[in-house]
PDB file of C-alpha atoms in Angstrom:
ATOM      1  CA  GLU A   1     -11.786  17.091   6.783  1.00  0.00           C
ATOM      2  CA  LYS A   2      -8.234  15.996   6.024  1.00  0.00           C
ATOM      3  CA  THR A   3      -7.033  16.621   2.504  1.00  0.00           C
ATOM      4  CA  ASP A   4      -3.844  14.520   2.723  1.00  0.00           C
ATOM      5  CA  CYS A   5      -3.689  10.894   3.824  1.00  0.00           C
ATOM      6  CA  GLY A   6      -1.064   8.273   4.421  1.00  0.00           C
ATOM      7  CA  VAL A   7      -1.639   4.864   2.846  1.00  0.00           C
ATOM      8  CA  VAL A   8      -0.794   2.135   5.362  1.00  0.00           C
ATOM      9  CA  ARG A   9      -0.549  -1.585   4.699  1.00  0.00           C
ATOM     10  CA  ALA A  10      -2.342  -3.673   7.293  1.00  0.00           C
ATOM     11  CA  GLU A  11      -2.203  -7.190   5.885  1.00  0.00           C
ATOM     12  CA  VAL A  12      -1.431  -9.073   2.648  1.00  0.00           C
ATOM     13  CA  ASP A  13      -2.872 -12.390   1.515  1.00  0.00           C
ATOM     14  CA  PRO A  14       0.234 -14.611   1.073  1.00  0.00           C
ATOM     15  CA  ALA A  15      -1.095 -15.892  -2.267  1.00  0.00           C
ATOM     16  CA  GLU A  16      -1.230 -12.295  -3.577  1.00  0.00           C
ATOM     17  CA  LYS A  17       2.076 -11.096  -2.134  1.00  0.00           C
ATOM     18  CA  VAL A  18       3.928 -10.880  -5.469  1.00  0.00           C
ATOM     19  CA  ALA A  19       1.215  -8.762  -7.141  1.00  0.00           C
ATOM     20  CA  VAL A  20       1.044  -6.443  -4.129  1.00  0.00           C
ATOM     21  CA  LEU A  21       4.843  -6.198  -4.050  1.00  0.00           C
ATOM     22  CA  LYS A  22       4.931  -5.097  -7.703  1.00  0.00           C
ATOM     23  CA  GLU A  23       2.257  -2.471  -7.103  1.00  0.00           C
ATOM     24  CA  VAL A  24       3.983  -1.125  -3.972  1.00  0.00           C
ATOM     25  CA  ARG A  25       7.214  -0.789  -5.956  1.00  0.00           C
ATOM     26  CA  ALA A  26       5.376   1.186  -8.630  1.00  0.00           C
ATOM     27  CA  ILE A  27       3.470   3.391  -6.163  1.00  0.00           C
ATOM     28  CA  ALA A  28       6.357   4.241  -3.872  1.00  0.00           C
ATOM     29  CA  GLY A  29       9.248   4.070  -6.349  1.00  0.00           C
ATOM     30  CA  LEU A  30      11.082   1.599  -4.128  1.00  0.00           C
ATOM     31  CA  GLY A  31      13.657  -1.020  -4.972  1.00  0.00           C
ATOM     32  CA  LEU A  32      12.805  -4.693  -4.598  1.00  0.00           C
ATOM     33  CA  GLY A  33      14.315  -5.073  -1.106  1.00  0.00           C
ATOM     34  CA  GLU A  34      12.662  -1.937   0.257  1.00  0.00           C
ATOM     35  CA  ALA A  35       9.272  -2.842  -1.224  1.00  0.00           C
ATOM     36  CA  LYS A  36       9.521  -6.386   0.158  1.00  0.00           C
ATOM     37  CA  LYS A  37      10.149  -4.990   3.638  1.00  0.00           C
ATOM     38  CA  VAL A  38       7.088  -2.712   3.345  1.00  0.00           C
ATOM     39  CA  VAL A  39       4.877  -5.572   2.143  1.00  0.00           C
ATOM     40  CA  GLU A  40       6.067  -7.947   4.874  1.00  0.00           C
ATOM     41  CA  THR A  41       5.848  -5.465   7.764  1.00  0.00           C
ATOM     42  CA  ALA A  42       2.431  -4.723   9.257  1.00  0.00           C
ATOM     43  CA  ASN A  43       1.445  -1.062   9.498  1.00  0.00           C
ATOM     44  CA  SER A  44       4.073   0.025   6.968  1.00  0.00           C
ATOM     45  CA  VAL A  45       3.450   3.375   5.319  1.00  0.00           C
ATOM     46  CA  ILE A  46       3.307   2.917   1.572  1.00  0.00           C
ATOM     47  CA  LYS A  47       2.762   6.559   0.663  1.00  0.00           C
ATOM     48  CA  GLU A  48       2.624   9.597   2.927  1.00  0.00           C
ATOM     49  CA  ALA A  49       0.767  12.867   2.428  1.00  0.00           C
ATOM     50  CA  ALA A  50      -1.074  11.781  -0.693  1.00  0.00           C
ATOM     51  CA  PRO A  51      -4.133  13.798  -1.704  1.00  0.00           C
ATOM     52  CA  LYS A  52      -7.201  12.049  -0.309  1.00  0.00           C
ATOM     53  CA  ALA A  53      -8.579  11.094  -3.749  1.00  0.00           C
ATOM     54  CA  ASP A  54      -5.213   9.586  -4.740  1.00  0.00           C
ATOM     55  CA  ALA A  55      -4.923   7.743  -1.424  1.00  0.00           C
ATOM     56  CA  GLU A  56      -8.399   6.264  -1.849  1.00  0.00           C
ATOM     57  CA  ALA A  57      -7.540   5.167  -5.409  1.00  0.00           C
ATOM     58  CA  LEU A  58      -4.312   3.523  -4.175  1.00  0.00           C
ATOM     59  CA  LYS A  59      -6.228   1.806  -1.389  1.00  0.00           C
ATOM     60  CA  LYS A  60      -8.782   0.443  -3.850  1.00  0.00           C
ATOM     61  CA  LYS A  61      -6.054  -0.810  -6.216  1.00  0.00           C
ATOM     62  CA  LEU A  62      -4.129  -2.566  -3.432  1.00  0.00           C
ATOM     63  CA  GLU A  63      -7.298  -4.110  -2.009  1.00  0.00           C
ATOM     64  CA  GLU A  64      -8.171  -5.461  -5.458  1.00  0.00           C
ATOM     65  CA  LEU A  65      -4.761  -7.171  -5.420  1.00  0.00           C
ATOM     66  CA  GLY A  66      -5.423  -8.807  -2.030  1.00  0.00           C
ATOM     67  CA  ALA A  67      -3.945  -6.355   0.486  1.00  0.00           C
ATOM     68  CA  LYS A  68      -5.813  -4.906   3.453  1.00  0.00           C
ATOM     69  CA  VAL A  69      -5.073  -1.204   3.563  1.00  0.00           C
ATOM     70  CA  THR A  70      -6.030   1.685   5.835  1.00  0.00           C
ATOM     71  CA  LEU A  71      -5.771   5.440   5.390  1.00  0.00           C
ATOM     72  CA  LYS A  72      -4.542   7.643   8.178  1.00  0.00           C
TER      73      LYS A  72
END
């Protein structure tokens, strides 16, 4: 079983875009422009090589905010 996962954004509900953008900035330590590009681009990697437990927690948090997220 993999111990490290990448957190990948699949889709964001347009009504929740601002909340997801703020969370992506916090998670990835990105500036506003970089985070906006990640949120607006399908299949963008939000965080690479995160421990599986952390990746699952990030996925849950982003999904609560209205994003569809996958782990790879």
